[in-house]
Short mmCIF file of C-alpha atoms and ligand atoms in Angstrom, two decimals:
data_model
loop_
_atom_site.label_atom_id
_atom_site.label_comp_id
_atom_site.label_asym_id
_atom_site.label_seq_id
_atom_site.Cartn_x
_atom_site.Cartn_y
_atom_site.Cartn_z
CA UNK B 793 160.79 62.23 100.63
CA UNK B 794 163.24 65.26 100.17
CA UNK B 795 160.65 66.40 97.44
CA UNK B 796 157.86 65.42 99.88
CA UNK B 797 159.68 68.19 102.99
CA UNK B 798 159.75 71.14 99.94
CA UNK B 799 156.16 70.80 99.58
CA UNK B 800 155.38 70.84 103.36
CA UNK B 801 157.64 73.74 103.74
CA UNK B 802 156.16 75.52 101.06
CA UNK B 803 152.71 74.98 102.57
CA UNK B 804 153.71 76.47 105.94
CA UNK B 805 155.34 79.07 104.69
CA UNK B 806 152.54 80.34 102.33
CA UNK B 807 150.60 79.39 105.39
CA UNK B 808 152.07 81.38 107.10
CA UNK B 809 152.42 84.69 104.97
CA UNK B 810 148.98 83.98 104.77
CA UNK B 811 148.48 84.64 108.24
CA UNK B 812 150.88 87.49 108.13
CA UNK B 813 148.73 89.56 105.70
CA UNK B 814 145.15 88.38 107.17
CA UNK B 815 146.92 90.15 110.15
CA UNK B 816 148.05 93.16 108.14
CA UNK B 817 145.24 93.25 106.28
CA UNK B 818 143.32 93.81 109.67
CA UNK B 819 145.96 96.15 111.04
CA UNK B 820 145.29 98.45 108.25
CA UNK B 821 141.75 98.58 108.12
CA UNK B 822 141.27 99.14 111.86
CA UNK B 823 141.68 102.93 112.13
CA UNK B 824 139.26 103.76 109.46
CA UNK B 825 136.92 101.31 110.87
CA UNK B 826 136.89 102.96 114.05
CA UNK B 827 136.79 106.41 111.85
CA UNK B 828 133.45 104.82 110.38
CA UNK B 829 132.10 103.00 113.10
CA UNK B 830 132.03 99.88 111.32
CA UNK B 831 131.46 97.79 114.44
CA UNK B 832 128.36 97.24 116.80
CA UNK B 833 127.83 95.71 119.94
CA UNK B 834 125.51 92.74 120.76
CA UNK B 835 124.14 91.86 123.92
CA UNK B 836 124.13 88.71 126.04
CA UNK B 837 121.69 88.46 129.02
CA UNK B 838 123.44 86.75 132.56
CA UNK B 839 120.74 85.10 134.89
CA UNK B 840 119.79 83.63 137.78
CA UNK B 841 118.82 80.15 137.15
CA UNK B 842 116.88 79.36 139.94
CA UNK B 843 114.80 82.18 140.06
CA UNK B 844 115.14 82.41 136.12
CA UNK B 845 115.70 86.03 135.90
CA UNK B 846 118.32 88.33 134.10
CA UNK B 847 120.77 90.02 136.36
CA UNK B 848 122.45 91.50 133.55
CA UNK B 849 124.13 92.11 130.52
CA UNK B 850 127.35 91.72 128.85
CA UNK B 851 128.18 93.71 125.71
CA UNK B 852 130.70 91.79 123.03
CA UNK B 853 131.65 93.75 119.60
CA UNK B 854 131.29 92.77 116.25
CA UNK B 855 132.67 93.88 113.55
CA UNK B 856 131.53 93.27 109.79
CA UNK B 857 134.42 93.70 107.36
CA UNK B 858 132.92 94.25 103.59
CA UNK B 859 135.79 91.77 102.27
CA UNK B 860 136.99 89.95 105.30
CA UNK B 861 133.38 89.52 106.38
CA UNK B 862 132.64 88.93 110.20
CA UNK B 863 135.93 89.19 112.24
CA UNK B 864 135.51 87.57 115.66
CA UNK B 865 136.68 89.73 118.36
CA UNK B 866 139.24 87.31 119.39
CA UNK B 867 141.10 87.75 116.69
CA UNK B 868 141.17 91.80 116.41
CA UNK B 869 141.21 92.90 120.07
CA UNK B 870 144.49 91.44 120.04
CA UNK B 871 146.01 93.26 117.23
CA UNK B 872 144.15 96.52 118.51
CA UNK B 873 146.23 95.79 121.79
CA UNK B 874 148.58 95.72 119.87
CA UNK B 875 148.54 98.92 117.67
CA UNK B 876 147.39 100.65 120.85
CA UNK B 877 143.39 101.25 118.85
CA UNK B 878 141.93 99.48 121.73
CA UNK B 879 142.01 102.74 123.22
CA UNK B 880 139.71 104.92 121.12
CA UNK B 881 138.08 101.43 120.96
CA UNK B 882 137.41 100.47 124.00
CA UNK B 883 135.95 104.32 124.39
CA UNK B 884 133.81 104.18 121.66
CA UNK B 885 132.29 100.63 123.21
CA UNK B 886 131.91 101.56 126.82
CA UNK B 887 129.67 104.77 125.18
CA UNK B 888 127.55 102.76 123.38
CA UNK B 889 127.28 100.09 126.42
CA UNK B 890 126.53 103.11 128.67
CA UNK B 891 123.92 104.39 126.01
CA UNK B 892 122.24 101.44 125.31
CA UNK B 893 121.98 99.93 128.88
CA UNK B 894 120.29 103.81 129.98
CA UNK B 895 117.83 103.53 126.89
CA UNK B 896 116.65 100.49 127.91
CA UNK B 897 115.95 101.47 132.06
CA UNK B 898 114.25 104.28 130.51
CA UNK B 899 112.63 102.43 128.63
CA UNK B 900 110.96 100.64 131.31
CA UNK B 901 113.53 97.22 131.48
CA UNK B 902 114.34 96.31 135.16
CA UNK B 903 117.59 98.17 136.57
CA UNK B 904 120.13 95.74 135.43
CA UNK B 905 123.47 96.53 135.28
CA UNK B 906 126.16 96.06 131.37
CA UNK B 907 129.65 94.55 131.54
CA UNK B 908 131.57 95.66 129.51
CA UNK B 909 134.95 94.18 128.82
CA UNK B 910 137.99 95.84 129.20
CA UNK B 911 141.74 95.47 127.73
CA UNK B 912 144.93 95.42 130.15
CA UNK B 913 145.85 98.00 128.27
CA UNK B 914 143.45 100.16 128.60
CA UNK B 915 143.76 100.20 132.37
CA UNK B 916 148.00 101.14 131.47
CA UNK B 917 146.43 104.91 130.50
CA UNK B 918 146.38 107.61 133.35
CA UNK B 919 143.15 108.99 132.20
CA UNK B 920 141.09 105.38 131.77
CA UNK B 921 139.31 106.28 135.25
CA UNK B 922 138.60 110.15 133.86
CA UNK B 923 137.72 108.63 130.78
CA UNK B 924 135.01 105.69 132.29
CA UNK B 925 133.76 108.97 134.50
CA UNK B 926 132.73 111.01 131.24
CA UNK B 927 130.99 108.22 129.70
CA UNK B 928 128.79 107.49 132.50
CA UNK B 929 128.29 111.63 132.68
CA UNK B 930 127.59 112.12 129.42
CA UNK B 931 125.18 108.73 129.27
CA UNK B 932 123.53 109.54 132.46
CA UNK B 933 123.89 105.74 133.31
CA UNK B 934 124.48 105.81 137.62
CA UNK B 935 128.10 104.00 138.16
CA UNK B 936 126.25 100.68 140.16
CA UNK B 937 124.81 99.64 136.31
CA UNK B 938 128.38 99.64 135.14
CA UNK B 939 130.42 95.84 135.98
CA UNK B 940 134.11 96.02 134.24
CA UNK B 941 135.06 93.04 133.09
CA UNK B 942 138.84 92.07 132.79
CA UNK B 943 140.72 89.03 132.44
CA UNK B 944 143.23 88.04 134.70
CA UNK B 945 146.62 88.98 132.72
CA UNK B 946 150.50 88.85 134.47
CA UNK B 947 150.49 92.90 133.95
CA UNK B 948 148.16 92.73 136.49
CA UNK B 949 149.44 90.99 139.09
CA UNK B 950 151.94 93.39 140.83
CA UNK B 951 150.69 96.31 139.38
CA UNK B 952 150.10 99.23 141.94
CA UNK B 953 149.38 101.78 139.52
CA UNK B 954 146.13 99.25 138.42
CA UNK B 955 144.87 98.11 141.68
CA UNK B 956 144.68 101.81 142.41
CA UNK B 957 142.37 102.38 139.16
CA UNK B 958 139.90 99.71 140.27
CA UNK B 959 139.83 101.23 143.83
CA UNK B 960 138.65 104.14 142.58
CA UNK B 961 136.38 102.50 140.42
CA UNK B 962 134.55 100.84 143.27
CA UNK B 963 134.50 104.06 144.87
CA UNK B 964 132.26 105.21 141.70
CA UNK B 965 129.82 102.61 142.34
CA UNK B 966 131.67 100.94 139.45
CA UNK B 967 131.41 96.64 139.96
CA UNK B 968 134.62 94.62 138.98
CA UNK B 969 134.21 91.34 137.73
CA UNK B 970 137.44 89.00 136.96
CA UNK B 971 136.80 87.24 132.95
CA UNK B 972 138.10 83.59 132.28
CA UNK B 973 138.81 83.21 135.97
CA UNK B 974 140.88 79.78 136.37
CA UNK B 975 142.71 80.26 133.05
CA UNK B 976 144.89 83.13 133.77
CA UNK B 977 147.38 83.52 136.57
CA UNK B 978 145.28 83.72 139.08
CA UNK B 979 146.97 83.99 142.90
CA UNK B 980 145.16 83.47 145.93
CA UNK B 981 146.79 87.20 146.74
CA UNK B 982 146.15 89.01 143.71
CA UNK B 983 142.86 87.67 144.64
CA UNK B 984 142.92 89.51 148.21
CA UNK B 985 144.58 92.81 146.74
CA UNK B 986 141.80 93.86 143.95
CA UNK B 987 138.75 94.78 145.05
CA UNK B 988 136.76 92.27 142.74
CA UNK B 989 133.14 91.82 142.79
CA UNK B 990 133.04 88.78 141.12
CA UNK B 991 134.65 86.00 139.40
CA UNK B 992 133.61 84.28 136.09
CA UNK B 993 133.87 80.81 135.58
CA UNK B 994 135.72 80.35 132.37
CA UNK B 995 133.92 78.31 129.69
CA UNK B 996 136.39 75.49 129.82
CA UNK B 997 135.62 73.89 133.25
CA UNK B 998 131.64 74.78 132.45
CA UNK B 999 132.07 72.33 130.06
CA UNK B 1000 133.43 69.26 132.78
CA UNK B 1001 130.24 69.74 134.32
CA UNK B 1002 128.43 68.21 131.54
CA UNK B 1003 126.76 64.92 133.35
CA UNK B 1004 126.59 62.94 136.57
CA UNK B 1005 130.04 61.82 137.48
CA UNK B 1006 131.52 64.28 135.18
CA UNK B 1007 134.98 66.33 136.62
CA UNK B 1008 133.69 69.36 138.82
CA UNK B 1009 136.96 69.35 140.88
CA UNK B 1010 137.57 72.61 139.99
CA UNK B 1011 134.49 74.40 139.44
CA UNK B 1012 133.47 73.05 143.38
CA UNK B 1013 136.86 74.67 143.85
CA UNK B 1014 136.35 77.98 142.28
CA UNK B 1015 132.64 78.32 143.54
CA UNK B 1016 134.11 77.38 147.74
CA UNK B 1017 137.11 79.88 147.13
CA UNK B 1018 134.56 82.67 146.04
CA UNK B 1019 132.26 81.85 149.04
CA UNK B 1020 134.83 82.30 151.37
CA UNK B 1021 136.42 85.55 149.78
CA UNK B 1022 132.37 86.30 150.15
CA UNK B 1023 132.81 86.86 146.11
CA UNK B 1024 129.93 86.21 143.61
CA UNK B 1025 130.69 83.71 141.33
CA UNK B 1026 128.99 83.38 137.64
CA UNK B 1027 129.18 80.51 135.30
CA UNK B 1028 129.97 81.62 131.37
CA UNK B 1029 129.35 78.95 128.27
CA UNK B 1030 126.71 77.32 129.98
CA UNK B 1031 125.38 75.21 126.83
CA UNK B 1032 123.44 72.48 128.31
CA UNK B 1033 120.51 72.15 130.71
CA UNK B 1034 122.51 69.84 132.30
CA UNK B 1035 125.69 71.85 132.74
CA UNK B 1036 122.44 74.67 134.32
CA UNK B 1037 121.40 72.02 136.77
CA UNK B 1038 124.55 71.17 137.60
CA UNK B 1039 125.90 74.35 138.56
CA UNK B 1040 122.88 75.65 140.33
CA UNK B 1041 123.72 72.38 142.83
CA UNK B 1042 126.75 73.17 143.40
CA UNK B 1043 126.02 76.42 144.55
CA UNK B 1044 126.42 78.57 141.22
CA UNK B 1045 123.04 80.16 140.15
CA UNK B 1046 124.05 83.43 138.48
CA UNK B 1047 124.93 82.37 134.85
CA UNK B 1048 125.49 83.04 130.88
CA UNK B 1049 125.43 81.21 127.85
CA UNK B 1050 123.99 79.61 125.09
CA UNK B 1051 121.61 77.68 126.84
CA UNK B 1052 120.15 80.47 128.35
CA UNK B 1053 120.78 82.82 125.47
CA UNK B 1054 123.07 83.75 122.21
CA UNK B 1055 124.39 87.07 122.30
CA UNK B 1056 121.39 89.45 120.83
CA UNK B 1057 121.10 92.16 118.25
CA UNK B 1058 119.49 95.28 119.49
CA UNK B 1059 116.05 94.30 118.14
CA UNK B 1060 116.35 90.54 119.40
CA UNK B 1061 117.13 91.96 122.80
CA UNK B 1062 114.12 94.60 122.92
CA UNK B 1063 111.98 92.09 121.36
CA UNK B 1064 111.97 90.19 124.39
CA UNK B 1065 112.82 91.75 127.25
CA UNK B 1066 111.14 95.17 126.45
CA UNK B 1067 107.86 93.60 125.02
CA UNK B 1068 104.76 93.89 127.44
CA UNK B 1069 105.13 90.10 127.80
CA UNK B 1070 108.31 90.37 129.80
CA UNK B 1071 107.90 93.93 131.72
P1 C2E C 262 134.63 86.77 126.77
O1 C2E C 262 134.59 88.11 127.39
O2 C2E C 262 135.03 85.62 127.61
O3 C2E C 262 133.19 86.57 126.14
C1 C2E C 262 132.53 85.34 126.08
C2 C2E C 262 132.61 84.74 124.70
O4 C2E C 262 131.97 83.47 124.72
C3 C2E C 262 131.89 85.54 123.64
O5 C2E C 262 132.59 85.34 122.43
C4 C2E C 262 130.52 84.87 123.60
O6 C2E C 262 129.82 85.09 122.40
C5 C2E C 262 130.91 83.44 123.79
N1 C2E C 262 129.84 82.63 124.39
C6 C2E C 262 128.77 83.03 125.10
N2 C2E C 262 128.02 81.99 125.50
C7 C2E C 262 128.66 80.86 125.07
C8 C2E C 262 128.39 79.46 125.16
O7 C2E C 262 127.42 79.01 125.75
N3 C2E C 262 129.30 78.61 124.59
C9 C2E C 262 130.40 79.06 123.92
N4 C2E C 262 131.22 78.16 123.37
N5 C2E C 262 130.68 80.39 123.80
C10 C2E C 262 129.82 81.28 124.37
P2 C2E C 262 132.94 86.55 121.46
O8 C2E C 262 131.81 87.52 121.39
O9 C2E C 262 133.45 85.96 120.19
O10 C2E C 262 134.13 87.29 122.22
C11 C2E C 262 135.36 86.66 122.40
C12 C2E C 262 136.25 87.47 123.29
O11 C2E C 262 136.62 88.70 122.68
C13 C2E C 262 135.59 87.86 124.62
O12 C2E C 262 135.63 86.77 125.50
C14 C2E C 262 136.46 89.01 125.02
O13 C2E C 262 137.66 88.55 125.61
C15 C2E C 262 136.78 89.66 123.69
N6 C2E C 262 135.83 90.78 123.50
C16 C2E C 262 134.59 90.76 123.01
N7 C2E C 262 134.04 91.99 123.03
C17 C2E C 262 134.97 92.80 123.57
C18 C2E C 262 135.02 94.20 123.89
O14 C2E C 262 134.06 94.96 123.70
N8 C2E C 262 136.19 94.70 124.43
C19 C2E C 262 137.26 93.87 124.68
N9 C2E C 262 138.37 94.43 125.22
N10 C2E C 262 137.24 92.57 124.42
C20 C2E C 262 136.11 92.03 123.87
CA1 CA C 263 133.72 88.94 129.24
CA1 CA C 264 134.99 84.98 129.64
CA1 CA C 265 137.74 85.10 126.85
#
């Protein structure tokens, strides 16, 4: 048995140090990724499902490590919050978003406005407002195409300095929606305070919505508070056409997911909403 505990302690701990130097590992390649613009962005389309057309896009990076191979973002956004590259980051994504999302109007696709997601800590700079400015300048994309997308974080809640950012975002035209909402620490008066657009229904209670008789408690709940803060409200991880009929019933037509669609590639995206078939 005492032979038994060595073994299990040497498994977590090379577990561990494993961990540790994925982590490093990912630390230390992140500047000169950013250097060589080693990551892209792909696209996922938000609809209406009732009337069954898009309403918008949301733009998620990707990034394609030659010996690590495909990093999910949920893994390095946190250490780039952490080593504080989020911020040329984050930059170099809203750009391309910005880019991309004017391309395609000019291109003839219906005005529809990118989210882009945003870090906590990006909002902690002085210049992040200055800095969202330029990119729609130097894009040319109008401010009412741009939604930011943030989750709900603790730095957040009581934080003057950030309310006051998104105020003058919505001045811009800029729309404000709230990630993961029902996950974080979400307060009826935080709620009240931030001048949100609207909220996303995180993935996890999409899921309860599954079937007849299945647990909407607190998607119903989510979908009457947004109604009477006269907020949109916008199902994510929709994966069945079931969890799609379901919401639309209870009152939540605006939507995103796999059901509807992956997350595209620049072609896969033009392919089918900028082919004559669509337009
Ligand atoms: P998120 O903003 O909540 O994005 C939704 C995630 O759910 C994406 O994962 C998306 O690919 C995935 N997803 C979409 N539809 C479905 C579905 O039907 N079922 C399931 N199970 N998943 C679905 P992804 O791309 O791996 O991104 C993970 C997270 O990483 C994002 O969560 C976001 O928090 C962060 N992230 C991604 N791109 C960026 C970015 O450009 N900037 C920042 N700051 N964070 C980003
Ligand atoms: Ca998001
Ligand atoms: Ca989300
Ligand atoms: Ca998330």
């Amino acid at each position: 048995a005492k032979e038994k505990g060595k073994n299990q302690f040497q498994f977590f701990e090379w577990a561990m140090n494993h961990c540790q130097a994925r982590r490093m590992n990912i630390e230390q390649a992140l500047p000169a990724a950013i250097e060589e613009q080693a990551f892209h962005l792909v696209y996922q389309p938000m609809f209406n499902a009732e009337q069954g057309h898009l309403i918008g896009v949301e733009t998620l990076v990707r990034w394609e490590h030659p010996v690590l191979g495909t990093i999910s973002p949920c893994e390095f956004i946190p250490i780039a919050e952490s080593t504080g590259h989020i911020i040329v980051l984050g930059e170099w994504i809203l750009h391309k978003a910005c880019k991309q999302m004017k391309e395609w109007h000019d291109a003839g696709l219906p005005r529809i406005p990118v989210a882009v997601n945003f870090s906590v800590i990006q909002f902690n700079q002085d210049l992040i407002v200055d800095m969202i400015i330029g990119a729609l300048e130097q894009t040319g994309l109008d401010a009412k195409y741009l939604i930011a997308e943030m989750t709900e974080s603790m730095a957040m809640q009581h934080n003057e300095a950030i309310i006051g950012k998104l105020h003058a975002l919505k001045r811009l035209g800029v729309s404000i929606s709230i990630d993961d909402f029902g996950t974080g620490y979400s307060s009826l008066c935080y709620l009240r305070r931030f001048p949100i657009d609207t909220l996303k229904i995180d993935k996890s209670f999409v899921q309860d919505v599954s079937g007849a008789g299945e647990d909407t408690a607190i998607v119903e709940a989510i979908i009457a508070m947004a109604r009477s803060l006269k907020l949109r409200v916008l199902a994510e991880g929709v994966e069945t056409e079931q969890q799609s009929e379901r919401l639309c019933q209870l009152g939540c037509t605006d939507m995103q997911g796999y059901w509807h669609s992956r997350p595209l590639s620049i072609p896969q995206f033009e392919q089918t909403y900028l082919s004559a078939a669509y337009l």
